[in-house]
Each structure stands twice: as structure tokens, then as C-alpha cells.
Amino acid sequence: MIPDLAFLLVDRLGTAAFAMSGAMVACKKKADLFGIVFLSVITAMGGGMIRDVLLGHCPPALFTNWPDLTISTVTALLVFFFFRYHWDIYEKEEEKVNFINSLVDAAGLGMFAVSGCQVAIADGYGMSWFLVLCMGMTTACGGGLLRDIILVEIPFILTKYIYAIAAIAGSVVYCSIHYGAGHENLAMICGILTTLLLRVLARKYKWNLPTL
């Protein structure tokens, strides 16, 4: 049984983190207000939408989860007004802002990897590790994938800093503790921290998988 309060907290924090990340990318691409809100919502909830379709949840939470839609929209508006009226601060502190963005994105990645696994387990697929891990990765990476496709860019998860691998690693750690120790809160914390740590280290030390 998923602890409802803990799951809700992880879901809300992950939504806010990804919404902020998506809005910042949209601002740097010089999107208009609608574009910023749209990409913020897609980044925050797109992965959950793909997961829901695959698990047979109709309609997906993207169209019914008003709290998450509100969080995404408000976050996008806050980011928009910050960039609109404080662009000089961004230009002056671009490296710091980008670091904050990557840190927030990494936190959201870990939270959504865990929540994706939790949803699959709650749906009765707990004995299928492969499906559970795929749902964790999909929930974590799907929104960013859709965002990059809309922006006509090679998806970030396919090119840089072991993005999807970090989500899978966090999902594996979560499932291992969830099934092994049976301690849900510990599993959540360790899963999120694993993904967060891998993403931060990968960005710092430029870790990438081999390419041609």
C-alpha cells in the first residue's frame, strides 16, 4: 500500500521541479507566455500522461489532475515574470541559474522515477520488475522528451549526462528496498537521492555513455 501523503508530496514536488525546469528552457528559447506555460505543463506532466496511457488510465491525469495543472501553471508564470523583469540578472548569473535549473531538474527526475514505480505497483504490476522500471523511467523522462520534440531538438535523454540511466538507477534502488526491506519511506528517499546524486555527478564530471 502506498503511503498516500508521502506519494502526494513526492508527486507535487516533482511536478513543481519539472515545471520550473520546462519553463526555464522555454524562456531561454524566447517562447511567448502561452508557449512557456504549455511547455511547463508538458515537461511536468507529459511523462505521467505517457505512463497513464500505457497502464490504461483514461483519461490521463494530465486532463483531470487540477492541483498539478495549477502548480505547473503558477510555476511557469513565476518563472516568466522573473525572466521578463530580471533578464539582466540571468545574463549576469547565467552559470548559477543553469546550475539551479539542472539541480531542480535532477530532483524532479528522482521524484518522478519513484512515483512512476509506485503507480505501476499500485496497479498490481509489482511482480513485473521490467514493467515497473519502465514506468519509472517513462514518468521521469517522458515530459522532457516531449518538450524537446516540440522544440525540434534531439531529446536530452539521448545525448547527455546519463539522464535516463539515472532514472533507471533510482527506480532499481527504490524497487530493491521496497521489495527487500519493505520500508516504503526509506525506499523513496534512497531512490530519489540515487537519481539526484548520479545526475549532479554526471553534470559536474561530464559523464556520458560512449558515442560514435
PDB file of C-alpha atoms in Angstrom:
ATOM      1  CA  MET A   1       0.000   0.000   0.000  1.00  0.00           C
ATOM      2  CA  ILE A   2       1.379   3.388  -0.969  1.00  0.00           C
ATOM      3  CA  PRO A   3       1.541   5.917   1.880  1.00  0.00           C
ATOM      4  CA  ASP A   4      -0.858   8.467   0.382  1.00  0.00           C
ATOM      5  CA  LEU A   5       0.691  11.539   1.997  1.00  0.00           C
ATOM      6  CA  ALA A   6       4.263  10.614   1.049  1.00  0.00           C
ATOM      7  CA  PHE A   7       3.242   9.784  -2.530  1.00  0.00           C
ATOM      8  CA  LEU A   8       1.315  13.046  -2.821  1.00  0.00           C
ATOM      9  CA  LEU A   9       4.284  15.050  -1.515  1.00  0.00           C
ATOM     10  CA  VAL A  10       6.694  13.401  -3.967  1.00  0.00           C
ATOM     11  CA  ASP A  11       4.266  13.944  -6.847  1.00  0.00           C
ATOM     12  CA  ARG A  12       3.696  17.624  -6.053  1.00  0.00           C
ATOM     13  CA  LEU A  13       7.385  18.403  -5.541  1.00  0.00           C
ATOM     14  CA  GLY A  14       8.302  16.571  -8.731  1.00  0.00           C
ATOM     15  CA  THR A  15       5.651  18.486 -10.641  1.00  0.00           C
ATOM     16  CA  ALA A  16       6.935  21.839  -9.384  1.00  0.00           C
ATOM     17  CA  ALA A  17      10.548  20.897 -10.133  1.00  0.00           C
ATOM     18  CA  PHE A  18       9.864  19.791 -13.704  1.00  0.00           C
ATOM     19  CA  ALA A  19       7.505  22.710 -14.334  1.00  0.00           C
ATOM     20  CA  MET A  20      10.259  25.117 -13.316  1.00  0.00           C
ATOM     21  CA  SER A  21      12.789  23.317 -15.492  1.00  0.00           C
ATOM     22  CA  GLY A  22      10.463  23.305 -18.517  1.00  0.00           C
ATOM     23  CA  ALA A  23       9.562  26.963 -18.077  1.00  0.00           C
ATOM     24  CA  MET A  24      13.222  27.992 -17.866  1.00  0.00           C
ATOM     25  CA  VAL A  25      14.045  26.122 -21.082  1.00  0.00           C
ATOM     26  CA  ALA A  26      11.063  27.773 -22.793  1.00  0.00           C
ATOM     27  CA  CYS A  27      12.156  31.228 -21.601  1.00  0.00           C
ATOM     28  CA  LYS A  28      15.676  30.707 -22.934  1.00  0.00           C
ATOM     29  CA  LYS A  29      14.147  29.668 -26.271  1.00  0.00           C
ATOM     30  CA  LYS A  30      12.244  33.006 -26.278  1.00  0.00           C
ATOM     31  CA  ALA A  31       8.812  31.370 -26.273  1.00  0.00           C
ATOM     32  CA  ASP A  32       5.778  33.569 -25.603  1.00  0.00           C
ATOM     33  CA  LEU A  33       3.669  33.324 -22.445  1.00  0.00           C
ATOM     34  CA  PHE A  34       1.427  30.576 -23.801  1.00  0.00           C
ATOM     35  CA  GLY A  35       4.453  28.640 -25.028  1.00  0.00           C
ATOM     36  CA  ILE A  36       6.126  28.893 -21.628  1.00  0.00           C
ATOM     37  CA  VAL A  37       3.034  27.646 -19.769  1.00  0.00           C
ATOM     38  CA  PHE A  38       2.426  24.910 -22.347  1.00  0.00           C
ATOM     39  CA  LEU A  39       5.992  23.602 -22.229  1.00  0.00           C
ATOM     40  CA  SER A  40       5.993  23.838 -18.447  1.00  0.00           C
ATOM     41  CA  VAL A  41       2.875  21.660 -18.222  1.00  0.00           C
ATOM     42  CA  ILE A  42       4.176  19.206 -20.835  1.00  0.00           C
ATOM     43  CA  THR A  43       7.518  18.848 -19.047  1.00  0.00           C
ATOM     44  CA  ALA A  44       5.872  18.394 -15.660  1.00  0.00           C
ATOM     45  CA  MET A  45       3.017  16.080 -16.653  1.00  0.00           C
ATOM     46  CA  GLY A  46       3.907  14.607 -20.045  1.00  0.00           C
ATOM     47  CA  GLY A  47       5.747  11.617 -18.582  1.00  0.00           C
ATOM     48  CA  GLY A  48       2.779  10.821 -16.356  1.00  0.00           C
ATOM     49  CA  MET A  49       0.480  11.098 -19.374  1.00  0.00           C
ATOM     50  CA  ILE A  50       2.521   8.535 -21.332  1.00  0.00           C
ATOM     51  CA  ARG A  51       2.587   6.250 -18.273  1.00  0.00           C
ATOM     52  CA  ASP A  52      -1.174   6.531 -17.799  1.00  0.00           C
ATOM     53  CA  VAL A  53      -1.848   5.672 -21.447  1.00  0.00           C
ATOM     54  CA  LEU A  54       0.411   2.616 -21.209  1.00  0.00           C
ATOM     55  CA  LEU A  55      -1.265   1.471 -17.972  1.00  0.00           C
ATOM     56  CA  GLY A  56      -4.761   2.064 -19.318  1.00  0.00           C
ATOM     57  CA  HIS A  57      -5.696   5.059 -17.173  1.00  0.00           C
ATOM     58  CA  CYS A  58      -8.212   7.039 -19.211  1.00  0.00           C
ATOM     59  CA  PRO A  59      -8.305   9.945 -19.309  1.00  0.00           C
ATOM     60  CA  PRO A  60      -4.681  10.524 -18.215  1.00  0.00           C
ATOM     61  CA  ALA A  61      -4.081  12.600 -15.096  1.00  0.00           C
ATOM     62  CA  LEU A  62      -2.856  15.471 -17.295  1.00  0.00           C
ATOM     63  CA  PHE A  63      -6.503  16.242 -18.076  1.00  0.00           C
ATOM     64  CA  THR A  64      -8.001  15.667 -14.638  1.00  0.00           C
ATOM     65  CA  ASN A  65      -5.351  16.481 -12.026  1.00  0.00           C
ATOM     66  CA  TRP A  66      -6.139  20.129 -11.345  1.00  0.00           C
ATOM     67  CA  PRO A  67      -3.712  20.573  -8.432  1.00  0.00           C
ATOM     68  CA  ASP A  68      -0.745  19.533 -10.609  1.00  0.00           C
ATOM     69  CA  LEU A  69      -2.004  21.645 -13.518  1.00  0.00           C
ATOM     70  CA  THR A  70      -2.288  24.608 -11.167  1.00  0.00           C
ATOM     71  CA  ILE A  71       1.196  24.042  -9.747  1.00  0.00           C
ATOM     72  CA  SER A  72       2.650  23.819 -13.266  1.00  0.00           C
ATOM     73  CA  THR A  73       0.867  26.950 -14.476  1.00  0.00           C
ATOM     74  CA  VAL A  74       1.715  29.062 -11.432  1.00  0.00           C
ATOM     75  CA  THR A  75       5.349  27.932 -11.565  1.00  0.00           C
ATOM     76  CA  ALA A  76       5.525  28.844 -15.261  1.00  0.00           C
ATOM     77  CA  LEU A  77       4.077  32.301 -14.589  1.00  0.00           C
ATOM     78  CA  LEU A  78       6.562  32.959 -11.778  1.00  0.00           C
ATOM     79  CA  VAL A  79       9.476  31.926 -14.000  1.00  0.00           C
ATOM     80  CA  PHE A  80       8.102  34.052 -16.865  1.00  0.00           C
ATOM     81  CA  PHE A  81       7.838  37.206 -14.770  1.00  0.00           C
ATOM     82  CA  PHE A  82      11.274  36.649 -13.284  1.00  0.00           C
ATOM     83  CA  PHE A  83      12.857  36.337 -16.729  1.00  0.00           C
ATOM     84  CA  ARG A  84      10.791  39.218 -18.145  1.00  0.00           C
ATOM     85  CA  TYR A  85      11.732  41.734 -15.484  1.00  0.00           C
ATOM     86  CA  HIS A  86      15.117  40.405 -14.364  1.00  0.00           C
ATOM     87  CA  TRP A  87      16.734  39.216 -17.585  1.00  0.00           C
ATOM     88  CA  ASP A  88      19.829  41.197 -16.642  1.00  0.00           C
ATOM     89  CA  ILE A  89      20.234  39.029 -13.538  1.00  0.00           C
ATOM     90  CA  TYR A  90      20.053  35.893 -15.681  1.00  0.00           C
ATOM     91  CA  GLU A  91      22.664  37.198 -18.111  1.00  0.00           C
ATOM     92  CA  LYS A  92      24.945  38.134 -15.236  1.00  0.00           C
ATOM     93  CA  GLU A  93      24.441  34.897 -13.295  1.00  0.00           C
ATOM     94  CA  GLU A  94      23.721  32.530 -16.190  1.00  0.00           C
ATOM     95  CA  GLU A  95      26.004  29.782 -14.913  1.00  0.00           C
ATOM     96  CA  LYS A  96      24.428  29.806 -11.460  1.00  0.00           C
ATOM     97  CA  VAL A  97      20.894  29.877 -12.869  1.00  0.00           C
ATOM     98  CA  ASN A  98      21.676  26.957 -15.161  1.00  0.00           C
ATOM     99  CA  PHE A  99      23.137  25.035 -12.220  1.00  0.00           C
ATOM    100  CA  ILE A 100      19.984  25.654 -10.180  1.00  0.00           C
ATOM    101  CA  ASN A 101      17.882  24.558 -13.141  1.00  0.00           C
ATOM    102  CA  SER A 102      19.851  21.317 -13.527  1.00  0.00           C
ATOM    103  CA  LEU A 103      19.651  20.652  -9.769  1.00  0.00           C
ATOM    104  CA  VAL A 104      15.893  21.190  -9.730  1.00  0.00           C
ATOM    105  CA  ASP A 105      15.533  19.019 -12.824  1.00  0.00           C
ATOM    106  CA  ALA A 106      17.595  16.251 -11.198  1.00  0.00           C
ATOM    107  CA  ALA A 107      15.388  16.356  -8.092  1.00  0.00           C
ATOM    108  CA  GLY A 108      12.265  16.138 -10.249  1.00  0.00           C
ATOM    109  CA  LEU A 109      13.769  13.241 -12.185  1.00  0.00           C
ATOM    110  CA  GLY A 110      14.300  11.255  -8.995  1.00  0.00           C
ATOM    111  CA  MET A 111      10.866  12.040  -7.604  1.00  0.00           C
ATOM    112  CA  PHE A 112       9.068  11.063 -10.794  1.00  0.00           C
ATOM    113  CA  ALA A 113      11.129   7.880 -11.231  1.00  0.00           C
ATOM    114  CA  VAL A 114       9.945   6.785  -7.796  1.00  0.00           C
ATOM    115  CA  SER A 115       6.326   7.878  -8.292  1.00  0.00           C
ATOM    116  CA  GLY A 116       6.173   6.094 -11.652  1.00  0.00           C
ATOM    117  CA  CYS A 117       7.246   2.849  -9.975  1.00  0.00           C
ATOM    118  CA  GLN A 118       4.710   3.394  -7.213  1.00  0.00           C
ATOM    119  CA  VAL A 119       1.827   3.831  -9.653  1.00  0.00           C
ATOM    120  CA  ALA A 120       2.748   0.639 -11.523  1.00  0.00           C
ATOM    121  CA  ILE A 121       2.998  -1.317  -8.266  1.00  0.00           C
ATOM    122  CA  ALA A 122      -0.321   0.101  -7.023  1.00  0.00           C
ATOM    123  CA  ASP A 123      -1.926  -1.033 -10.298  1.00  0.00           C
ATOM    124  CA  GLY A 124      -0.973  -4.612  -9.481  1.00  0.00           C
ATOM    125  CA  TYR A 125       2.138  -4.994 -11.635  1.00  0.00           C
ATOM    126  CA  GLY A 126       4.538  -5.345  -8.729  1.00  0.00           C
ATOM    127  CA  MET A 127       5.720  -8.787  -9.836  1.00  0.00           C
ATOM    128  CA  SER A 128       6.826  -7.457 -13.223  1.00  0.00           C
ATOM    129  CA  TRP A 129      10.065  -5.643 -12.452  1.00  0.00           C
ATOM    130  CA  PHE A 130      10.703  -4.733 -16.074  1.00  0.00           C
ATOM    131  CA  LEU A 131       7.341  -3.022 -16.416  1.00  0.00           C
ATOM    132  CA  VAL A 132       7.735  -1.212 -13.089  1.00  0.00           C
ATOM    133  CA  LEU A 133      11.204   0.064 -14.013  1.00  0.00           C
ATOM    134  CA  CYS A 134       9.975   1.155 -17.440  1.00  0.00           C
ATOM    135  CA  MET A 135       7.134   3.109 -15.845  1.00  0.00           C
ATOM    136  CA  GLY A 136       9.618   4.782 -13.504  1.00  0.00           C
ATOM    137  CA  MET A 137      11.849   5.806 -16.410  1.00  0.00           C
ATOM    138  CA  THR A 138       8.896   6.863 -18.579  1.00  0.00           C
ATOM    139  CA  THR A 139       7.354   9.028 -15.868  1.00  0.00           C
ATOM    140  CA  ALA A 140      10.715  10.659 -15.168  1.00  0.00           C
ATOM    141  CA  CYS A 141      11.887  11.209 -18.754  1.00  0.00           C
ATOM    142  CA  GLY A 142       8.713  11.399 -20.852  1.00  0.00           C
ATOM    143  CA  GLY A 143       7.938  15.061 -20.201  1.00  0.00           C
ATOM    144  CA  GLY A 144      11.420  16.231 -21.154  1.00  0.00           C
ATOM    145  CA  LEU A 145      11.291  14.010 -24.229  1.00  0.00           C
ATOM    146  CA  LEU A 146       8.039  15.605 -25.409  1.00  0.00           C
ATOM    147  CA  ARG A 147       9.385  19.097 -24.650  1.00  0.00           C
ATOM    148  CA  ASP A 148      12.494  18.543 -26.764  1.00  0.00           C
ATOM    149  CA  ILE A 149      10.473  17.071 -29.633  1.00  0.00           C
ATOM    150  CA  ILE A 150       8.188  20.133 -29.610  1.00  0.00           C
ATOM    151  CA  LEU A 151      11.282  22.379 -29.660  1.00  0.00           C
ATOM    152  CA  VAL A 152      12.667  20.324 -32.584  1.00  0.00           C
ATOM    153  CA  GLU A 153      15.770  19.254 -30.674  1.00  0.00           C
ATOM    154  CA  ILE A 154      17.455  15.897 -30.205  1.00  0.00           C
ATOM    155  CA  PRO A 155      15.973  14.742 -26.870  1.00  0.00           C
ATOM    156  CA  PHE A 156      18.305  15.470 -23.986  1.00  0.00           C
ATOM    157  CA  ILE A 157      17.869  11.953 -22.608  1.00  0.00           C
ATOM    158  CA  LEU A 158      19.531  10.507 -25.720  1.00  0.00           C
ATOM    159  CA  THR A 159      22.654  12.616 -25.698  1.00  0.00           C
ATOM    160  CA  LYS A 160      23.876  13.940 -22.360  1.00  0.00           C
ATOM    161  CA  TYR A 161      24.840  13.061 -18.827  1.00  0.00           C
ATOM    162  CA  ILE A 162      23.225   9.614 -18.358  1.00  0.00           C
ATOM    163  CA  TYR A 163      19.792  11.154 -17.884  1.00  0.00           C
ATOM    164  CA  ALA A 164      17.626   8.084 -18.452  1.00  0.00           C
ATOM    165  CA  ILE A 165      20.220   5.820 -16.811  1.00  0.00           C
ATOM    166  CA  ALA A 166      19.983   7.918 -13.642  1.00  0.00           C
ATOM    167  CA  ALA A 167      16.198   7.499 -13.622  1.00  0.00           C
ATOM    168  CA  ILE A 168      16.532   3.742 -14.118  1.00  0.00           C
ATOM    169  CA  ALA A 169      19.125   3.530 -11.322  1.00  0.00           C
ATOM    170  CA  GLY A 170      16.832   5.384  -8.932  1.00  0.00           C
ATOM    171  CA  SER A 171      13.964   3.083  -9.902  1.00  0.00           C
ATOM    172  CA  VAL A 172      16.117  -0.012  -9.293  1.00  0.00           C
ATOM    173  CA  VAL A 173      17.177   1.251  -5.855  1.00  0.00           C
ATOM    174  CA  TYR A 174      13.583   2.082  -4.946  1.00  0.00           C
ATOM    175  CA  CYS A 175      12.282  -1.341  -6.024  1.00  0.00           C
ATOM    176  CA  SER A 176      15.146  -3.187  -4.324  1.00  0.00           C
ATOM    177  CA  ILE A 177      14.441  -1.585  -0.954  1.00  0.00           C
ATOM    178  CA  HIS A 178      10.663  -1.674  -1.426  1.00  0.00           C
ATOM    179  CA  TYR A 179      10.691  -5.437  -2.009  1.00  0.00           C
ATOM    180  CA  GLY A 180      13.739  -6.298   0.079  1.00  0.00           C
ATOM    181  CA  ALA A 181      13.293  -4.294   3.267  1.00  0.00           C
ATOM    182  CA  GLY A 182       9.629  -3.425   2.884  1.00  0.00           C
ATOM    183  CA  HIS A 183      10.331   0.099   4.129  1.00  0.00           C
ATOM    184  CA  GLU A 184       8.466   2.429   1.771  1.00  0.00           C
ATOM    185  CA  ASN A 185       9.747   5.785   3.019  1.00  0.00           C
ATOM    186  CA  LEU A 186      13.365   4.584   3.035  1.00  0.00           C
ATOM    187  CA  ALA A 187      12.887   3.200  -0.480  1.00  0.00           C
ATOM    188  CA  MET A 188      11.546   6.544  -1.702  1.00  0.00           C
ATOM    189  CA  ILE A 189      14.344   8.573  -0.150  1.00  0.00           C
ATOM    190  CA  CYS A 190      17.107   6.286  -1.415  1.00  0.00           C
ATOM    191  CA  GLY A 191      15.617   6.092  -4.898  1.00  0.00           C
ATOM    192  CA  ILE A 192      15.327   9.863  -5.204  1.00  0.00           C
ATOM    193  CA  LEU A 193      18.797  10.503  -3.790  1.00  0.00           C
ATOM    194  CA  THR A 194      20.366   7.924  -6.112  1.00  0.00           C
ATOM    195  CA  THR A 195      18.980   9.644  -9.202  1.00  0.00           C
ATOM    196  CA  LEU A 196      19.801  13.111  -7.875  1.00  0.00           C
ATOM    197  CA  LEU A 197      23.385  12.176  -6.994  1.00  0.00           C
ATOM    198  CA  LEU A 198      24.035  10.494 -10.346  1.00  0.00           C
ATOM    199  CA  ARG A 199      22.691  13.492 -12.265  1.00  0.00           C
ATOM    200  CA  VAL A 200      24.714  16.009 -10.258  1.00  0.00           C
ATOM    201  CA  LEU A 201      27.926  13.989 -10.583  1.00  0.00           C
ATOM    202  CA  ALA A 202      27.308  13.348 -14.291  1.00  0.00           C
ATOM    203  CA  ARG A 203      26.907  17.060 -14.930  1.00  0.00           C
ATOM    204  CA  LYS A 204      29.903  18.004 -12.806  1.00  0.00           C
ATOM    205  CA  TYR A 205      32.280  15.440 -14.311  1.00  0.00           C
ATOM    206  CA  LYS A 206      30.702  15.354 -17.804  1.00  0.00           C
ATOM    207  CA  TRP A 207      29.853  11.663 -17.607  1.00  0.00           C
ATOM    208  CA  ASN A 208      28.351  10.385 -20.864  1.00  0.00           C
ATOM    209  CA  LEU A 209      27.764   6.993 -22.391  1.00  0.00           C
ATOM    210  CA  PRO A 210      30.035   6.087 -25.339  1.00  0.00           C
ATOM    211  CA  THR A 211      29.091   7.526 -28.721  1.00  0.00           C
ATOM    212  CA  LEU A 212      30.393   7.210 -32.249  1.00  0.00           C
TER     213      LEU A 212
END
